[in-house]
Amino acid sequence: MNIAAPAPPHSAVVRLGLLAQPTRFLFFTGKGGVGKTSLSTAAAIALADAGRQVLLVSTDAASNLDEMLGVPLSNRPVAVPGVPGLHMLNIDPDTAAEAYRQRVLAQLEATATSDERATVREQLSGACTTEIAAFDEFAALLASEGSDIGHVFDHVVFDTAPTGHTLRLLSLPKAWTGFLAGNDRGASCLGPHSGLKMQEARFNAALAALSDPALTTVVLVTRPDPRPMQEAARTALELRALGLANQRLAINGVFHASRPGQDAVADAIEALGRQAMDQMPDALAQLPRDEVPLRAFDTVGLAALRGLLSGGDVPLGAPAAVAGVSLQAEPLSVMADALAAKGHGLIMVMGKGGVGKTTIAAALAVGLVQRGHSVHLTTTDPAAHVQSQLGGSLQGLKVGRIDPHAETQAYIDKIMATRGKALDDAGRALLLEDLQSPCTEEVAVFHAFSRVVNEARSAFVVLDTAPTGHSLLLMDATGAYHRQMTQQYEGSANSKHIITPLMRLQDADMTHVVIVTLPEVTPVSQAAALQDDLRRAHIEPWAWVINKSVAATGTSDPLLQARLVGEQRQAARIANGLAQRTYVLPWLAQPPVGVEALGRLVAVPPAVTGDLLSH
């Protein structure tokens, strides 16, 4: 059903259709930055306020639920003060991995030696085990195992990681049930098969719950913008193929000009949003849908989260415009000049989903080519938007992606040609069977990433990374490999000659990490948290980019001006020492898609001043 009701004013109460008859499991998914966390949390609060017992679960390794609700993240349900009936849980990958290791070790025979136990623990130390262990916790929720889950909560609301990572998570029940069904021997990255079998019933129950429309609803969250809508449409089709057919659409941040006809900027923003909704892909247009207006406030704290759906004035105590704040930020053209002077190196563009990493990465790659360099632009993001962002080719620019499926097949072929070469037919069959496990993908992607890092020794490589949580898992794999190699060669003559991918990332002359953020509280907080994580790995970010700044638009619309107050507040945070170097890209009338448009962002002088618009 395509609901084409008149758009509500931005102060209106939003009665989400998805909350009229909610299923037990509600998944909120979509492209990074569309507002999944805000909407899932607001929906969970609304259900709890209606007297239900609700568990709000984050599956994002970079979750900011703690900041939004003021409750520390925990891998056990924690009550949310001020919302009777609501509990919150974060599936922390590291905690889940250790708990999983303990469960597998407990399955070993009592006669197992200490060496055998140490071998199993080593098998379970990789990054793929971390991912699957987090999935195991997720599967337990769907299987309704444990008294905390099965007998207390009426609804479990999932705030998921950005689309690419979530698609992998939701595909794992089917992948693992298929793997286990035909595998009755050997071991995988999850350890001995005797340990694996204990999960089979849980995986089957998870798959059944996901596929049952009476139990599970997937809420595809998007913005009134063509790109996130296209990604939501692809997600809808892929989830349907996985058996998750009970879907709804939620369009967040729908803007309505406060004074139509009196502010050209506001009128243009509303027109662009309405055009995107009128032309949405068929896979979305046929879904039942809710529209949530753009609000004047950041959705942090209970008052704001309740206000997101209730409308009206929210007593947030926000001050008037922050006086005297001047963000010392330069245009992207200056950034491209500074990077071009390096001659070669790896430029890693990182940040929360939806902040514009792909745009910044593609613009920098074009800018380096403009300045006479050959560039390899690639991505680790499963959503892989680099090619569509460029919209064409440019001499001197090579475009690629780390394709998980292609890399996995290449990795399997390599292992079979080396380790499998000396095996008999039975041994080769067993090795191939183990390589079919879903976690082989994580190992293959890491090896591809390592090749890209090495390539930057003599050329420019611009890497558009996956959203923060997924990138941190890749960084974990890089750190694990570094520790493994240094331990293996410790004390040997070769120890001084080992250079791991992590060591290259730590080399400030070779690697330049660019953190992209929006001038809003959550993206800036997550950018700061990402920076802290990188520093713990002894990787120092080189610069920040503030994308989609509304300050230069000159709008007089009251709602946009109210949002400008929040932008100024975040400008003050960044100016007070978060970034060593800061660059800025204004909000633009048209998305900078195509080589020509991207080139204008980094040209000297920048040719964007005529296109400024809060979009």
Coordinates of C-alpha atoms in Angstrom, one line a residue:
M1 CA 0.0 0.0 0.0
N2 CA 1.4 3.4 -1.0
I3 CA 0.2 6.0 1.5
A4 CA 0.0 9.4 -0.3
A5 CA -1.5 11.5 2.5
P6 CA -0.8 15.2 2.6
A7 CA 2.5 16.0 4.4
P8 CA 2.0 17.1 8.0
P9 CA 3.5 20.3 9.4
H10 CA 6.8 19.8 11.1
S11 CA 5.3 20.3 14.5
A12 CA 2.7 17.5 14.0
V13 CA 2.3 14.3 16.1
V14 CA 3.5 11.3 14.2
R15 CA 1.4 8.2 14.7
L16 CA 3.6 5.5 13.3
G17 CA 1.6 2.8 11.5
L18 CA 4.2 0.3 12.5
L19 CA 3.3 0.8 16.2
A20 CA -0.5 0.1 15.6
Q21 CA 0.0 -3.7 15.6
P22 CA 3.7 -4.2 16.3
T23 CA 5.2 -7.7 15.9
R24 CA 7.5 -9.0 18.6
F25 CA 10.7 -8.3 16.7
L26 CA 11.2 -4.9 15.0
F27 CA 14.3 -4.3 12.9
F28 CA 15.3 -0.8 12.0
T29 CA 17.8 -0.8 9.1
G30 CA 19.0 1.5 6.4
K31 CA 21.9 3.6 5.1
G32 CA 24.1 5.1 7.7
G33 CA 22.9 8.6 8.9
V34 CA 19.3 8.2 8.1
G35 CA 18.2 8.1 11.7
K36 CA 17.8 4.4 12.5
T37 CA 18.9 4.9 16.1
S38 CA 16.6 7.9 16.7
L39 CA 13.6 6.2 15.2
S40 CA 14.2 2.8 16.8
T41 CA 14.7 4.4 20.2
A42 CA 11.7 6.7 19.9
A43 CA 9.6 3.7 18.8
A44 CA 10.8 1.6 21.8
I45 CA 10.0 4.5 24.2
A46 CA 6.5 4.8 22.7
L47 CA 5.8 1.1 23.1
A48 CA 7.1 1.2 26.7
D49 CA 5.0 4.4 27.4
A50 CA 2.0 2.3 26.2
G51 CA 2.6 -0.2 28.9
R52 CA 4.6 -2.8 27.0
Q53 CA 7.8 -4.5 28.3
V54 CA 10.4 -3.6 25.6
L55 CA 14.1 -4.5 25.0
L56 CA 16.0 -2.1 22.8
V57 CA 19.1 -3.8 21.2
S58 CA 22.0 -2.3 19.3
T59 CA 23.8 -4.6 16.9
D60 CA 26.1 -1.7 15.8
A61 CA 29.7 -1.9 17.0
A62 CA 29.7 1.9 16.9
S63 CA 26.4 2.4 18.8
N64 CA 25.7 5.8 20.4
L65 CA 22.6 4.6 22.4
D66 CA 24.5 5.4 25.6
E67 CA 24.7 9.1 24.6
M68 CA 21.1 9.3 23.4
L69 CA 19.6 7.8 26.5
G70 CA 22.3 8.6 29.1
V71 CA 22.7 5.0 30.1
P72 CA 26.0 3.1 29.9
L73 CA 26.1 0.3 27.3
S74 CA 26.0 -3.2 28.6
N75 CA 25.8 -6.7 27.2
R76 CA 23.0 -7.4 29.7
P77 CA 19.6 -5.7 29.7
V78 CA 19.8 -2.4 31.7
A79 CA 16.7 -0.5 32.8
V80 CA 16.3 3.0 31.2
P81 CA 15.5 5.6 33.9
G82 CA 12.5 7.6 33.1
V83 CA 10.9 5.0 30.9
P84 CA 9.2 2.2 32.9
G85 CA 9.2 -1.1 31.0
L86 CA 12.2 -0.2 28.7
H87 CA 15.5 -2.0 28.9
M88 CA 18.6 -1.5 26.7
L89 CA 21.2 -4.0 25.6
N90 CA 24.3 -3.6 23.4
I91 CA 25.8 -6.6 21.6
D92 CA 29.4 -5.9 22.3
P93 CA 31.6 -8.0 19.9
D94 CA 34.5 -8.4 22.3
T95 CA 32.4 -9.4 25.2
A96 CA 30.4 -11.8 23.0
A97 CA 33.6 -13.3 21.6
E98 CA 35.0 -14.1 25.1
A99 CA 31.6 -15.6 26.2
Y100 CA 31.5 -17.7 23.0
R101 CA 35.1 -19.0 23.6
Q102 CA 34.1 -20.1 27.1
R103 CA 31.1 -21.9 25.8
V104 CA 33.0 -23.8 23.1
L105 CA 35.8 -24.7 25.6
A106 CA 33.2 -26.0 28.0
Q107 CA 32.1 -28.4 25.3
L108 CA 35.5 -30.1 25.1
E109 CA 35.9 -33.5 26.6
A110 CA 37.1 -33.5 30.2
T111 CA 40.2 -35.5 29.0
A112 CA 41.3 -32.6 26.7
T113 CA 44.9 -31.6 27.5
S114 CA 45.9 -28.0 28.2
D115 CA 47.7 -27.9 24.8
E116 CA 44.5 -29.0 23.1
R117 CA 42.5 -26.3 24.9
A118 CA 45.2 -23.7 24.0
T119 CA 44.9 -24.7 20.3
V120 CA 41.1 -24.3 20.4
R121 CA 41.4 -20.9 22.0
E122 CA 43.9 -19.8 19.3
Q123 CA 41.4 -21.0 16.7
L124 CA 38.9 -18.7 18.3
S125 CA 41.1 -15.6 18.5
G126 CA 40.4 -14.2 15.0
A127 CA 38.2 -11.4 13.9
C128 CA 35.7 -13.7 12.2
T129 CA 35.0 -15.4 15.5
T130 CA 34.3 -12.0 17.0
E131 CA 31.7 -11.3 14.3
I132 CA 30.1 -14.7 14.6
A133 CA 30.0 -14.5 18.4
A134 CA 28.1 -11.3 18.2
F135 CA 25.8 -13.0 15.7
D136 CA 25.4 -15.8 18.2
E137 CA 24.1 -13.3 20.8
F138 CA 21.7 -11.9 18.2
A139 CA 20.5 -15.4 17.4
A140 CA 19.8 -16.1 21.1
L141 CA 17.5 -13.1 21.2
L142 CA 15.6 -14.3 18.1
A143 CA 15.4 -17.9 19.5
S144 CA 14.0 -16.4 22.8
E145 CA 16.5 -18.3 24.9
G146 CA 17.1 -17.4 28.5
S147 CA 14.5 -16.1 31.1
D148 CA 15.7 -12.5 30.5
I149 CA 14.6 -12.6 26.9
G150 CA 11.9 -15.2 26.4
H151 CA 9.6 -14.5 29.4
V152 CA 9.9 -10.8 30.1
F153 CA 9.8 -8.7 27.0
D154 CA 6.8 -8.2 24.8
H155 CA 8.9 -6.5 22.1
V156 CA 12.5 -6.6 21.0
V157 CA 13.5 -3.5 19.0
F158 CA 16.8 -3.8 17.0
D159 CA 18.8 -0.7 16.2
T160 CA 21.1 -2.2 13.5
A161 CA 24.4 -1.3 12.0
P162 CA 24.3 0.4 8.5
T163 CA 22.9 -1.6 5.6
G164 CA 25.8 -3.6 4.3
H165 CA 26.8 -5.0 7.7
T166 CA 23.1 -5.6 8.6
L167 CA 22.5 -7.6 5.4
R168 CA 25.4 -9.8 6.3
L169 CA 24.1 -10.2 9.9
L170 CA 20.6 -11.1 8.7
S171 CA 21.9 -13.5 6.1
L172 CA 24.0 -15.5 8.6
P173 CA 21.2 -17.6 10.1
K174 CA 20.5 -19.0 6.6
A175 CA 24.2 -19.3 5.8
W176 CA 25.1 -21.2 9.1
T177 CA 22.1 -23.5 9.0
G178 CA 23.1 -24.5 5.5
F179 CA 26.7 -25.0 6.5
L180 CA 25.8 -27.1 9.5
A181 CA 23.2 -29.2 7.7
G182 CA 25.9 -30.8 5.5
N183 CA 28.9 -30.7 7.9
D184 CA 29.3 -33.4 10.5
R185 CA 33.1 -33.3 10.9
G186 CA 36.1 -31.1 11.2
A187 CA 36.4 -27.6 12.4
S188 CA 35.9 -24.0 11.2
C189 CA 36.8 -20.5 12.5
L190 CA 34.2 -21.2 15.2
G191 CA 36.4 -24.0 16.6
P192 CA 35.8 -27.8 16.7
H193 CA 32.7 -29.0 15.0
S194 CA 31.5 -30.5 18.3
G195 CA 31.3 -27.0 19.6
L196 CA 29.5 -25.9 16.5
K197 CA 26.7 -28.4 16.8
M198 CA 25.5 -26.9 20.0
Q199 CA 24.5 -23.8 18.0
E200 CA 22.5 -25.5 15.3
A201 CA 19.1 -25.5 17.1
R202 CA 19.6 -21.8 18.0
F203 CA 20.4 -20.9 14.4
N204 CA 17.4 -22.8 13.1
A205 CA 15.1 -21.0 15.6
A206 CA 16.6 -17.6 14.6
L207 CA 16.0 -18.3 10.9
A208 CA 12.4 -19.4 11.7
A209 CA 11.7 -16.2 13.7
L210 CA 13.2 -13.9 11.0
S211 CA 11.0 -15.5 8.3
D212 CA 7.8 -15.4 10.3
P213 CA 5.8 -12.2 9.4
A214 CA 3.7 -12.6 12.5
L215 CA 6.9 -12.3 14.6
T216 CA 9.3 -10.0 12.7
T217 CA 8.9 -6.7 10.9
V218 CA 11.8 -5.0 9.1
V219 CA 11.5 -1.2 9.1
L220 CA 13.5 0.3 6.2
V221 CA 14.5 3.8 7.3
T222 CA 15.5 6.4 4.7
R223 CA 15.7 10.2 4.2
P224 CA 13.8 12.0 1.4
D225 CA 16.9 11.7 -0.8
P226 CA 17.4 9.6 -3.9
R227 CA 20.6 7.8 -2.7
P228 CA 19.4 6.4 0.6
M229 CA 16.1 5.5 -1.1
Q230 CA 17.9 3.5 -3.7
E231 CA 19.9 1.7 -1.1
A232 CA 16.7 1.0 0.9
A233 CA 15.1 -0.4 -2.2
R234 CA 18.0 -2.7 -2.8
T235 CA 17.9 -3.8 0.8
A236 CA 14.1 -4.5 0.5
L237 CA 14.7 -6.8 -2.4
E238 CA 17.7 -8.6 -0.8
L239 CA 15.8 -9.1 2.5
R240 CA 12.8 -10.4 0.6
A241 CA 15.1 -13.0 -1.0
L242 CA 16.3 -14.0 2.5
G243 CA 12.7 -14.6 3.5
L244 CA 12.1 -11.4 5.4
A245 CA 9.0 -10.2 3.5
N246 CA 7.2 -8.3 6.3
Q247 CA 8.6 -4.8 5.6
R248 CA 7.6 -1.2 6.2
L249 CA 9.1 2.1 5.1
A250 CA 9.9 5.0 7.4
I251 CA 11.0 8.3 5.8
N252 CA 12.8 10.4 8.4
G253 CA 13.6 14.1 8.3
V254 CA 10.9 15.2 5.9
F255 CA 11.3 19.0 5.7
H256 CA 8.4 21.5 5.3
A257 CA 9.2 25.2 4.9
S258 CA 8.0 27.2 7.8
R259 CA 7.0 30.1 5.6
P260 CA 6.4 28.8 2.1
G261 CA 7.4 31.3 -0.6
Q262 CA 9.4 33.5 1.7
D263 CA 12.7 31.7 1.8
A264 CA 14.2 30.3 -1.4
V265 CA 16.6 28.0 0.4
A266 CA 13.8 26.4 2.5
D267 CA 11.5 26.1 -0.6
A268 CA 14.2 24.4 -2.6
I269 CA 14.9 21.9 0.2
E270 CA 11.2 21.0 0.5
A271 CA 10.9 20.7 -3.3
L272 CA 13.9 18.3 -3.5
G273 CA 12.6 16.1 -0.7
R274 CA 9.1 15.9 -2.2
Q275 CA 10.6 15.1 -5.7
A276 CA 12.6 12.3 -4.1
M277 CA 9.5 10.8 -2.5
D278 CA 7.4 11.2 -5.7
Q279 CA 10.1 9.3 -7.6
M280 CA 11.0 6.6 -5.1
P281 CA 11.8 3.1 -6.4
D282 CA 8.8 0.7 -6.8
A283 CA 10.2 -1.6 -4.2
L284 CA 9.6 1.1 -1.6
A285 CA 6.5 2.8 -3.1
Q286 CA 4.5 -0.4 -2.6
L287 CA 5.3 -0.6 1.1
P288 CA 3.2 0.8 3.9
R289 CA 4.9 4.0 5.0
D290 CA 5.4 6.5 7.7
E291 CA 6.8 10.0 7.4
V292 CA 8.6 11.7 10.3
P293 CA 9.2 15.5 9.9
L294 CA 12.6 17.1 10.4
R295 CA 12.8 18.5 13.9
A296 CA 14.6 21.6 15.1
F297 CA 16.4 19.8 17.8
D298 CA 19.0 17.0 18.1
T299 CA 17.5 13.7 19.2
V300 CA 19.5 13.3 22.4
G301 CA 17.7 12.7 25.7
L302 CA 14.3 11.5 26.6
A303 CA 12.5 14.8 26.0
A304 CA 13.9 15.0 22.4
L305 CA 13.2 11.3 21.7
R306 CA 9.7 11.6 22.8
G307 CA 9.4 14.9 20.9
L308 CA 10.5 13.2 17.7
L309 CA 7.2 11.5 17.4
S310 CA 4.9 13.7 19.6
G311 CA 5.7 17.0 17.8
G312 CA 5.2 20.4 19.4
D313 CA 7.7 22.3 21.4
V314 CA 10.3 20.3 23.3
P315 CA 11.9 21.9 26.4
L316 CA 15.5 21.2 25.6
G317 CA 16.9 24.4 27.1
A318 CA 18.9 25.1 24.0
P319 CA 20.7 28.5 24.1
A320 CA 20.4 31.1 21.4
A321 CA 23.0 31.2 18.7
V322 CA 26.5 30.5 20.0
A323 CA 28.2 33.9 19.9
G324 CA 31.7 34.4 18.7
V325 CA 32.3 30.9 17.4
S326 CA 34.5 30.9 14.3
L327 CA 35.3 27.6 12.9
Q328 CA 38.8 27.6 11.4
A329 CA 38.1 25.4 8.5
E330 CA 39.4 25.5 4.9
P331 CA 37.9 24.3 1.6
L332 CA 38.6 20.9 0.2
S333 CA 40.8 22.4 -2.5
V334 CA 43.4 23.3 0.2
M335 CA 43.2 19.8 1.5
A336 CA 43.8 18.3 -1.9
D337 CA 46.9 20.6 -2.3
A338 CA 48.3 19.4 1.0
L339 CA 47.8 15.8 0.2
A340 CA 49.2 16.1 -3.3
A341 CA 52.4 17.5 -1.9
K342 CA 53.0 14.1 -0.1
G343 CA 53.6 12.4 -3.5
H344 CA 52.1 9.1 -2.5
G345 CA 50.4 7.3 0.4
L346 CA 47.2 5.8 1.7
I347 CA 44.3 8.3 2.4
M348 CA 41.7 6.5 4.5
V349 CA 38.3 8.3 4.7
M350 CA 36.5 7.2 7.8
G351 CA 33.4 8.1 9.8
K352 CA 29.8 7.2 10.8
G353 CA 27.5 6.0 8.1
G354 CA 25.7 8.7 6.1
V355 CA 28.2 11.6 6.8
G356 CA 29.4 11.7 3.1
K357 CA 32.6 9.6 3.2
T358 CA 32.1 8.5 -0.4
T359 CA 31.7 12.0 -1.6
I360 CA 34.8 13.2 0.2
A361 CA 36.9 10.2 -0.9
A362 CA 35.8 10.6 -4.6
A363 CA 36.4 14.3 -4.5
L364 CA 39.9 13.9 -3.1
A365 CA 40.8 11.3 -5.7
V366 CA 39.7 13.5 -8.5
G367 CA 41.6 16.4 -6.9
L368 CA 44.8 14.4 -6.8
V369 CA 44.4 13.4 -10.5
Q370 CA 43.8 17.1 -11.3
R371 CA 47.2 17.8 -9.7
G372 CA 49.0 15.3 -11.9
H373 CA 48.9 12.1 -9.8
S374 CA 47.7 8.6 -10.6
V375 CA 45.2 7.4 -8.0
H376 CA 43.5 4.1 -7.0
L377 CA 40.1 4.9 -5.5
T378 CA 38.6 1.8 -3.8
T379 CA 36.2 1.0 -1.0
T380 CA 35.7 -1.6 1.8
D381 CA 32.1 -0.6 2.2
P382 CA 29.7 -3.6 1.4
A383 CA 27.3 -1.0 0.0
A384 CA 30.0 0.2 -2.5
H385 CA 28.8 3.5 -3.9
V386 CA 32.1 4.8 -5.3
Q387 CA 31.4 4.0 -8.9
S388 CA 27.9 5.6 -8.8
Q389 CA 29.4 8.7 -7.1
L390 CA 31.9 9.2 -9.9
G391 CA 29.3 8.5 -12.6
G392 CA 32.1 8.1 -15.2
S393 CA 35.8 7.7 -15.8
L394 CA 38.9 9.9 -15.6
Q395 CA 42.3 9.3 -17.1
G396 CA 44.7 8.6 -14.3
L397 CA 42.0 7.3 -11.9
K398 CA 41.6 3.6 -11.3
V399 CA 38.4 2.6 -9.5
G400 CA 37.9 -0.6 -7.6
R401 CA 36.3 -2.2 -4.6
I402 CA 37.1 -4.9 -2.1
D403 CA 34.2 -7.2 -3.2
P404 CA 33.7 -9.7 -0.3
H405 CA 32.3 -12.4 -2.6
A406 CA 35.1 -12.2 -5.2
E407 CA 37.8 -11.9 -2.5
T408 CA 36.3 -14.9 -0.7
Q409 CA 36.3 -17.1 -3.8
A410 CA 39.9 -16.0 -4.7
Y411 CA 41.0 -16.8 -1.1
I412 CA 39.4 -20.3 -1.2
D413 CA 41.0 -21.0 -4.6
K414 CA 44.4 -20.0 -3.2
I415 CA 44.1 -22.1 -0.1
M416 CA 43.0 -25.1 -2.1
A417 CA 45.9 -24.7 -4.5
T418 CA 48.5 -24.5 -1.7
R419 CA 47.4 -26.2 1.5
G420 CA 45.1 -28.6 -0.5
K421 CA 47.7 -29.5 -3.1
A422 CA 49.3 -32.4 -1.1
L423 CA 46.0 -33.7 0.4
D424 CA 44.1 -36.7 -0.9
D425 CA 40.5 -36.4 -2.2
A426 CA 39.0 -36.9 1.3
G427 CA 41.3 -34.3 2.8
R428 CA 40.6 -31.8 0.0
A429 CA 36.9 -32.3 0.4
L430 CA 37.2 -31.7 4.2
L431 CA 39.3 -28.5 3.7
L432 CA 36.9 -27.1 1.1
E433 CA 33.9 -27.9 3.4
D434 CA 35.5 -25.9 6.2
L435 CA 36.3 -23.0 3.8
Q436 CA 32.6 -22.7 3.0
S437 CA 31.9 -21.3 6.4
P438 CA 30.6 -17.7 6.4
C439 CA 33.6 -16.4 8.4
T440 CA 36.0 -17.2 5.6
E441 CA 34.8 -13.9 4.1
E442 CA 36.3 -11.8 7.0
V443 CA 39.8 -13.4 6.5
A444 CA 39.6 -12.8 2.7
V445 CA 38.6 -9.2 3.1
F446 CA 41.5 -8.6 5.4
H447 CA 44.0 -10.0 2.9
A448 CA 42.6 -7.7 0.2
F449 CA 42.8 -4.7 2.5
S450 CA 46.5 -5.6 3.2
R451 CA 47.2 -5.6 -0.5
V452 CA 45.7 -2.1 -0.8
V453 CA 47.7 -0.8 2.1
N454 CA 50.9 -2.2 0.5
E455 CA 50.1 -0.5 -2.8
A456 CA 50.2 2.9 -1.2
R457 CA 54.0 2.6 -0.7
S458 CA 54.6 4.0 -4.2
A459 CA 51.3 5.5 -5.3
F460 CA 48.2 7.3 -4.0
V461 CA 45.4 5.0 -2.8
V462 CA 42.2 6.7 -1.5
L463 CA 40.1 4.3 0.5
D464 CA 36.5 4.9 1.1
T465 CA 35.9 2.8 4.3
A466 CA 32.7 1.1 5.5
P467 CA 30.8 2.9 8.3
T468 CA 32.6 3.1 11.6
G469 CA 31.5 -0.1 13.3
H470 CA 32.3 -2.3 10.3
S471 CA 35.7 -0.5 9.8
L472 CA 36.6 -1.1 13.4
L473 CA 36.1 -4.8 13.0
L474 CA 38.5 -4.6 10.0
M475 CA 41.0 -2.7 12.2
D476 CA 40.6 -5.4 14.8
A477 CA 41.6 -8.0 12.3
T478 CA 44.6 -5.8 11.3
G479 CA 45.7 -5.6 14.9
A480 CA 45.2 -9.4 15.5
Y481 CA 47.4 -10.2 12.5
H482 CA 50.1 -7.7 13.7
R483 CA 50.2 -9.4 17.1
Q484 CA 50.3 -12.9 15.6
M485 CA 53.2 -12.0 13.3
T486 CA 55.3 -10.2 16.0
Q487 CA 54.8 -13.1 18.4
Q488 CA 55.7 -15.6 15.7
Y489 CA 59.0 -14.0 14.8
E490 CA 59.8 -12.6 18.3
G491 CA 63.6 -13.0 19.0
S492 CA 64.4 -14.2 15.5
A493 CA 66.7 -12.6 13.0
N494 CA 63.7 -11.6 10.8
S495 CA 61.9 -9.7 13.6
K496 CA 63.4 -6.3 12.7
H497 CA 62.3 -6.7 9.1
I498 CA 58.7 -7.5 9.6
I499 CA 56.3 -4.7 8.5
T500 CA 52.7 -5.5 9.1
P501 CA 49.7 -3.6 7.6
L502 CA 49.1 -2.0 11.1
M503 CA 52.6 -0.6 11.1
R504 CA 51.9 1.0 7.8
L505 CA 48.7 2.5 9.1
Q506 CA 50.7 3.9 12.1
D507 CA 53.3 5.5 9.8
A508 CA 52.2 9.2 9.6
D509 CA 54.3 9.7 6.5
M510 CA 52.4 7.0 4.6
T511 CA 48.9 7.0 6.0
H512 CA 46.6 10.0 6.3
V513 CA 43.3 9.3 8.1
V514 CA 40.5 11.7 7.2
I515 CA 37.5 11.7 9.6
V516 CA 34.3 13.0 8.1
T517 CA 31.4 14.3 10.2
L518 CA 28.3 16.3 10.0
P519 CA 27.9 19.4 12.2
E520 CA 25.4 17.5 14.5
V521 CA 25.9 16.1 18.0
T522 CA 25.8 12.4 17.2
P523 CA 28.1 12.4 14.2
V524 CA 30.6 14.6 16.0
S525 CA 30.5 12.4 19.1
Q526 CA 31.0 9.3 17.0
A527 CA 33.8 10.9 15.1
A528 CA 35.5 11.7 18.4
A529 CA 35.0 8.1 19.6
L530 CA 36.5 6.8 16.3
Q531 CA 39.5 9.1 16.8
D532 CA 39.9 7.7 20.3
D533 CA 39.8 4.1 19.0
L534 CA 42.4 5.0 16.3
R535 CA 44.7 6.6 18.8
R536 CA 44.5 3.5 21.0
A537 CA 45.9 1.6 18.0
H538 CA 48.6 4.4 17.7
I539 CA 47.0 5.7 14.5
E540 CA 46.7 9.5 14.6
P541 CA 44.0 11.1 12.4
W542 CA 45.4 13.7 10.0
A543 CA 42.3 15.8 9.5
W544 CA 38.6 16.2 9.9
V545 CA 36.0 17.3 7.3
I546 CA 32.8 18.9 8.3
N547 CA 30.3 18.0 5.6
K548 CA 26.9 19.7 4.7
S549 CA 27.4 22.9 6.7
V550 CA 24.2 25.0 6.7
A551 CA 26.0 28.1 8.0
A552 CA 26.8 29.5 4.5
T553 CA 23.3 29.2 3.1
G554 CA 21.9 32.4 4.4
T555 CA 18.5 30.9 5.2
S556 CA 16.0 32.8 7.3
D557 CA 13.7 29.8 7.8
P558 CA 13.0 29.5 11.6
L559 CA 13.4 25.7 11.6
L560 CA 16.7 25.8 9.7
Q561 CA 18.0 28.6 11.8
A562 CA 17.1 26.6 14.9
R563 CA 19.2 23.8 13.5
L564 CA 22.0 26.2 12.9
V565 CA 22.3 26.7 16.6
G566 CA 23.2 23.1 17.0
E567 CA 25.7 23.4 14.2
Q568 CA 27.4 26.3 15.9
R569 CA 27.6 24.3 19.1
Q570 CA 29.3 21.4 17.3
A571 CA 31.7 23.9 15.6
A572 CA 32.7 25.0 19.1
R573 CA 33.5 21.4 20.1
I574 CA 35.6 20.9 17.0
A575 CA 37.4 24.2 17.4
N576 CA 38.3 23.4 21.0
G577 CA 40.9 20.8 20.0
L578 CA 39.2 17.8 18.4
A579 CA 40.9 18.1 15.1
Q580 CA 44.4 19.0 14.1
R581 CA 43.3 20.2 10.7
T582 CA 39.7 21.0 9.7
Y583 CA 38.2 21.3 6.3
V584 CA 34.6 22.1 5.4
L585 CA 32.1 21.4 2.6
P586 CA 28.9 23.4 2.5
W587 CA 25.4 21.9 2.0
L588 CA 24.9 21.9 -1.7
A589 CA 21.8 22.4 -3.9
Q590 CA 22.5 19.3 -5.9
P591 CA 24.5 16.2 -4.7
P592 CA 28.0 16.4 -6.3
V593 CA 27.6 13.3 -8.5
G594 CA 30.0 12.9 -11.4
V595 CA 33.6 13.6 -12.1
E596 CA 32.9 17.2 -13.2
A597 CA 30.9 18.1 -10.1
L598 CA 33.4 16.4 -7.8
G599 CA 36.2 18.3 -9.5
R600 CA 34.5 21.6 -8.7
L601 CA 34.7 20.8 -5.0
V602 CA 38.5 20.5 -5.1
A603 CA 39.3 23.0 -7.8
V604 CA 41.2 26.2 -7.2
P605 CA 39.4 28.4 -6.4
P606 CA 36.5 26.2 -5.3
A607 CA 33.5 26.6 -7.6
V608 CA 30.7 25.8 -5.0
T609 CA 29.7 29.2 -3.8
G610 CA 26.8 29.5 -6.3
D611 CA 25.4 26.2 -5.3
L612 CA 25.2 26.5 -1.5
L613 CA 22.1 25.1 0.0
S614 CA 21.0 23.2 3.0
H615 CA 20.0 19.9 1.4

